[in-house]
Amino acid sequence: MKSGKRMKGVVISKPIMYGNIATELLSRKTDHTHRWTVFLRGPNGQDISYFIHKVEFKLHETFVNNNRAFKSPPYEVTETGWGEFEIITKIYFPPASGEKPISLYHMLKLYPPDAPGQSWPKGKPVNNFFYDELIFSEPTEDFFGMLTKDAGGPEIPLKASGNQVFSLESEVAECKRLETAVVQVTGKNDEYKERVRTAEAEIAILRRDIAALESAL
Ligand code: SLL
């Protein structure tokens, strides 16, 4: 039986990985300088198609057929080209989900980051991809059924290896980095507040002195 009833208080998140890799073309027949692939996939290589209806990649208008749609994985476009631009990846969910499509904005990166004094090895791919999570708040009963259909197991591996750069371990390390940053920012904040307090006390003294001098005139 179909159920579009929303499940109160239920939140489900699904990890995704999206972005691009690019390699410089070493032999060029046209003005194209790079081969690149933009993709959306499970960060652990896991299937994500069971809760996705369609994925569209909107490329720059200079590309023929610049709106590329996929109803099944792999959700990716490989092209050659000469420039960087923003790619909109629009994810559609099954009609029964009642969910609106989600758009991800990604800057296609072809060139390596600037590292003074270091040269990028010829032919080494440039990676520019990200981990993210799709959050479904109060899904319909039908969509909940779809979202929980996978066999379970960790969504990302315990440790990073090879191409799998996002792991539970790197998540913990990232949390530690954030905690350290929070401590540093809080410390600086306290320090500046103390300086403001001292300065305000000095201003109060000076104001009193000025008032005393003015009344003595
Ligand atoms: C730039 N604002 O000027 C950007 C636009 C567009 C890149 C980049 C087309 C390839 C083709 C292509 O690479 N466009 O001709 O099929 O850098």
Short mmCIF file of C-alpha atoms and ligand atoms in Angstrom, two decimals:
data_model
loop_
_atom_site.label_atom_id
_atom_site.label_comp_id
_atom_site.label_asym_id
_atom_site.label_seq_id
_atom_site.Cartn_x
_atom_site.Cartn_y
_atom_site.Cartn_z
CA MET A 1 0.00 0.00 0.00
CA LYS A 2 1.30 3.46 -0.89
CA SER A 3 1.99 5.76 1.99
CA GLY A 4 2.91 9.38 1.57
CA LYS A 5 2.51 9.91 5.31
CA ARG A 6 5.49 11.74 6.83
CA MET A 7 7.30 10.06 9.72
CA LYS A 8 7.44 12.58 12.56
CA GLY A 9 10.82 13.00 14.25
CA VAL A 10 12.68 10.70 11.84
CA VAL A 11 15.90 11.97 10.23
CA ILE A 12 17.98 9.85 7.88
CA SER A 13 21.30 10.90 6.41
CA LYS A 14 23.08 9.34 3.46
CA PRO A 15 26.76 10.01 2.80
CA ILE A 16 27.79 11.04 -0.70
CA MET A 17 30.96 12.08 -2.43
CA TYR A 18 30.97 14.51 -5.34
CA GLY A 19 33.40 16.58 -7.33
CA ASN A 20 35.88 16.08 -10.11
CA ILE A 21 39.23 14.70 -11.11
CA ALA A 22 41.20 16.14 -14.03
CA THR A 23 44.34 15.26 -15.94
CA GLU A 24 46.27 17.40 -18.35
CA LEU A 25 46.26 16.19 -21.97
CA LEU A 26 49.86 15.59 -22.90
CA SER A 27 49.23 15.34 -26.64
CA ARG A 28 46.79 17.95 -27.95
CA LYS A 29 44.94 17.86 -31.25
CA THR A 30 42.53 20.73 -30.40
CA ASP A 31 42.43 23.62 -27.95
CA HIS A 32 41.32 21.15 -25.26
CA THR A 33 43.87 21.00 -22.47
CA HIS A 34 42.37 18.54 -19.95
CA ARG A 35 40.30 15.38 -19.59
CA TRP A 36 38.01 15.50 -16.57
CA THR A 37 35.30 13.50 -14.83
CA VAL A 38 32.64 15.00 -12.61
CA PHE A 39 30.82 12.47 -10.44
CA LEU A 40 28.38 11.70 -7.67
CA ARG A 41 28.88 8.41 -5.82
CA GLY A 42 28.89 6.69 -2.44
CA PRO A 43 32.10 7.64 -0.56
CA ASN A 44 32.72 3.96 0.16
CA GLY A 45 31.90 2.98 -3.43
CA GLN A 46 28.51 1.83 -2.12
CA ASP A 47 25.37 1.91 -4.22
CA ILE A 48 23.30 5.07 -3.82
CA SER A 49 20.88 4.39 -6.68
CA TYR A 50 18.23 2.78 -4.45
CA PHE A 51 17.11 6.20 -3.18
CA ILE A 52 17.93 8.27 -6.29
CA HIS A 53 15.66 8.67 -9.29
CA LYS A 54 17.83 10.77 -11.58
CA VAL A 55 20.99 12.87 -11.56
CA GLU A 56 21.57 15.80 -13.91
CA PHE A 57 24.88 17.54 -14.50
CA LYS A 58 24.53 21.00 -15.97
CA LEU A 59 27.73 21.90 -17.82
CA HIS A 60 28.88 25.21 -19.30
CA GLU A 61 26.94 26.24 -22.44
CA THR A 62 30.10 25.79 -24.54
CA PHE A 63 29.50 22.02 -24.29
CA VAL A 64 27.25 20.26 -26.78
CA ASN A 65 24.17 18.90 -25.01
CA ASN A 66 25.17 20.59 -21.80
CA ASN A 67 22.49 19.03 -19.62
CA ARG A 68 23.46 15.41 -19.02
CA ALA A 69 20.95 13.19 -17.22
CA PHE A 70 21.40 9.71 -15.73
CA LYS A 71 18.69 7.43 -14.42
CA SER A 72 21.19 4.82 -13.23
CA PRO A 73 24.79 4.78 -12.02
CA PRO A 74 27.53 5.61 -12.62
CA TYR A 75 26.41 9.19 -12.17
CA GLU A 76 29.32 10.83 -13.94
CA VAL A 77 30.39 12.77 -17.01
CA THR A 78 33.80 12.51 -18.62
CA GLU A 79 34.75 15.23 -21.08
CA THR A 80 37.70 17.09 -22.46
CA GLY A 81 37.84 20.87 -22.41
CA TRP A 82 39.89 23.99 -21.89
CA GLY A 83 38.38 25.87 -18.96
CA GLU A 84 37.08 25.75 -15.42
CA PHE A 85 33.43 26.52 -14.63
CA GLU A 86 30.69 25.77 -12.15
CA ILE A 87 28.78 22.52 -12.58
CA ILE A 88 25.32 22.14 -11.07
CA THR A 89 24.51 18.58 -10.04
CA LYS A 90 20.80 18.15 -9.50
CA ILE A 91 19.67 15.05 -7.62
CA TYR A 92 16.07 13.90 -8.08
CA PHE A 93 14.46 11.47 -5.66
CA PRO A 94 11.76 8.89 -6.48
CA PRO A 95 8.31 10.47 -7.01
CA ALA A 96 6.93 8.52 -4.01
CA SER A 97 9.42 10.33 -1.76
CA GLY A 98 7.72 13.70 -2.09
CA GLU A 99 11.24 15.21 -1.81
CA LYS A 100 12.27 18.23 -3.85
CA PRO A 101 15.43 17.86 -5.96
CA ILE A 102 18.71 18.94 -4.35
CA SER A 103 21.28 21.01 -6.28
CA LEU A 104 24.99 20.81 -5.54
CA TYR A 105 27.29 23.52 -6.89
CA HIS A 106 30.76 22.41 -7.80
CA MET A 107 33.63 24.37 -9.33
CA LEU A 108 35.31 22.15 -11.90
CA LYS A 109 39.00 22.29 -11.15
CA LEU A 110 41.58 21.53 -13.81
CA TYR A 111 44.70 23.15 -12.43
CA PRO A 112 46.70 22.04 -9.37
CA PRO A 113 46.76 24.28 -6.31
CA ASP A 114 49.54 26.89 -6.21
CA ALA A 115 52.44 25.59 -4.16
CA PRO A 116 55.36 28.01 -4.37
CA GLY A 117 58.60 26.29 -5.29
CA GLN A 118 56.91 22.97 -6.03
CA SER A 119 56.05 21.74 -9.48
CA TRP A 120 53.14 19.41 -10.18
CA PRO A 121 54.31 16.09 -11.72
CA LYS A 122 53.27 15.82 -15.40
CA GLY A 123 50.17 13.71 -15.81
CA LYS A 124 49.32 13.61 -12.09
CA PRO A 125 45.54 13.94 -11.63
CA VAL A 126 44.10 16.96 -9.84
CA ASN A 127 41.46 15.92 -7.30
CA ASN A 128 38.71 18.23 -6.17
CA PHE A 129 36.00 16.22 -4.48
CA PHE A 130 34.08 16.42 -1.25
CA TYR A 131 32.29 14.32 1.32
CA ASP A 132 28.78 15.43 2.16
CA GLU A 133 25.56 14.03 3.56
CA LEU A 134 22.03 14.20 2.19
CA ILE A 135 19.68 14.72 5.12
CA PHE A 136 16.08 13.55 4.84
CA SER A 137 13.92 14.96 7.56
CA GLU A 138 10.57 13.27 8.26
CA PRO A 139 10.55 11.13 5.10
CA THR A 140 7.32 9.64 3.82
CA GLU A 141 6.73 6.03 4.88
CA ASP A 142 7.35 4.91 1.30
CA PHE A 143 10.64 6.77 1.06
CA PHE A 144 11.70 5.54 4.51
CA GLY A 145 11.25 1.99 3.15
CA MET A 146 13.57 2.81 0.24
CA LEU A 147 16.16 4.63 2.35
CA THR A 148 16.51 1.70 4.76
CA LYS A 149 16.61 -0.97 2.06
CA ASP A 150 20.38 -1.32 1.94
CA ALA A 151 22.05 -4.14 3.83
CA GLY A 152 23.57 -1.88 6.48
CA GLY A 153 27.25 -1.99 7.39
CA PRO A 154 29.50 1.02 7.69
CA GLU A 155 28.80 3.77 5.17
CA ILE A 156 32.45 4.77 5.20
CA PRO A 157 35.44 2.51 6.03
CA LEU A 158 37.26 2.58 9.36
CA LYS A 159 40.55 3.61 7.78
CA ALA A 160 41.38 5.48 4.58
CA SER A 161 43.00 3.41 1.83
CA GLY A 162 43.82 3.93 -1.84
CA ASN A 163 41.06 5.96 -3.45
CA GLN A 164 38.90 5.95 -0.34
CA VAL A 165 40.07 9.09 1.39
CA PHE A 166 37.02 9.56 3.64
CA SER A 167 37.02 7.23 6.66
CA LEU A 168 35.70 7.08 10.22
CA GLU A 169 39.29 7.70 11.32
CA SER A 170 39.59 10.87 9.21
CA GLU A 171 36.21 11.99 10.58
CA VAL A 172 37.57 11.66 14.15
CA ALA A 173 40.76 13.53 13.17
CA GLU A 174 38.65 16.31 11.60
CA CYS A 175 36.55 16.57 14.80
CA LYS A 176 39.76 16.87 16.87
CA ARG A 177 41.03 19.63 14.55
CA LEU A 178 37.72 21.46 14.97
CA GLU A 179 37.81 21.06 18.77
CA THR A 180 41.37 22.48 18.88
CA ALA A 181 40.24 25.38 16.70
CA VAL A 182 37.27 26.07 19.00
CA VAL A 183 39.60 26.14 22.04
CA GLN A 184 41.96 28.56 20.24
CA VAL A 185 39.13 30.83 19.13
CA THR A 186 37.57 30.82 22.63
CA GLY A 187 41.00 31.67 24.14
CA LYS A 188 41.49 34.57 21.70
CA ASN A 189 37.96 35.75 22.36
CA ASP A 190 38.58 35.82 26.14
CA GLU A 191 41.88 37.64 25.59
CA TYR A 192 40.20 40.35 23.46
CA LYS A 193 37.34 40.70 25.95
CA GLU A 194 39.92 41.28 28.71
CA ARG A 195 41.65 43.93 26.57
CA VAL A 196 38.31 45.66 25.96
CA ARG A 197 37.58 45.61 29.71
CA THR A 198 41.01 47.14 30.52
CA ALA A 199 40.58 49.80 27.84
CA GLU A 200 37.10 50.66 29.10
CA ALA A 201 38.47 51.05 32.66
CA GLU A 202 41.18 53.40 31.31
CA ILE A 203 38.58 55.42 29.40
CA ALA A 204 36.50 55.77 32.59
CA ILE A 205 39.55 57.08 34.51
CA LEU A 206 40.42 59.53 31.73
CA ARG A 207 36.81 60.75 31.55
CA ARG A 208 36.89 61.40 35.30
CA ASP A 209 40.20 63.27 34.95
CA ILE A 210 38.79 65.39 32.09
CA ALA A 211 35.65 66.18 34.14
CA ALA A 212 37.83 67.17 37.11
CA LEU A 213 40.00 69.40 34.94
CA GLU A 214 36.98 71.00 33.27
CA SER A 215 35.33 71.81 36.58
CA ALA A 216 38.63 73.36 37.83
CA LEU A 217 38.70 75.80 34.87
C1 SLL B 1 36.54 30.17 -18.71
N1 SLL B 1 34.47 30.91 -17.70
O1 SLL B 1 36.59 31.09 -19.52
C2 SLL B 1 35.19 29.79 -18.14
C3 SLL B 1 34.41 29.00 -19.14
C4 SLL B 1 34.22 26.88 -20.37
C5 SLL B 1 34.95 25.64 -20.72
C6 SLL B 1 34.97 27.67 -19.34
C7 SLL B 1 34.32 23.62 -23.80
C8 SLL B 1 34.95 22.47 -24.46
C9 SLL B 1 34.34 22.27 -25.83
C10 SLL B 1 35.02 24.04 -22.51
O2 SLL B 1 36.00 23.50 -22.06
N2 SLL B 1 34.44 25.06 -21.90
O3 SLL B 1 34.59 23.11 -26.64
O4 SLL B 1 33.68 21.24 -25.99
O5 SLL B 1 37.54 29.59 -18.31
#
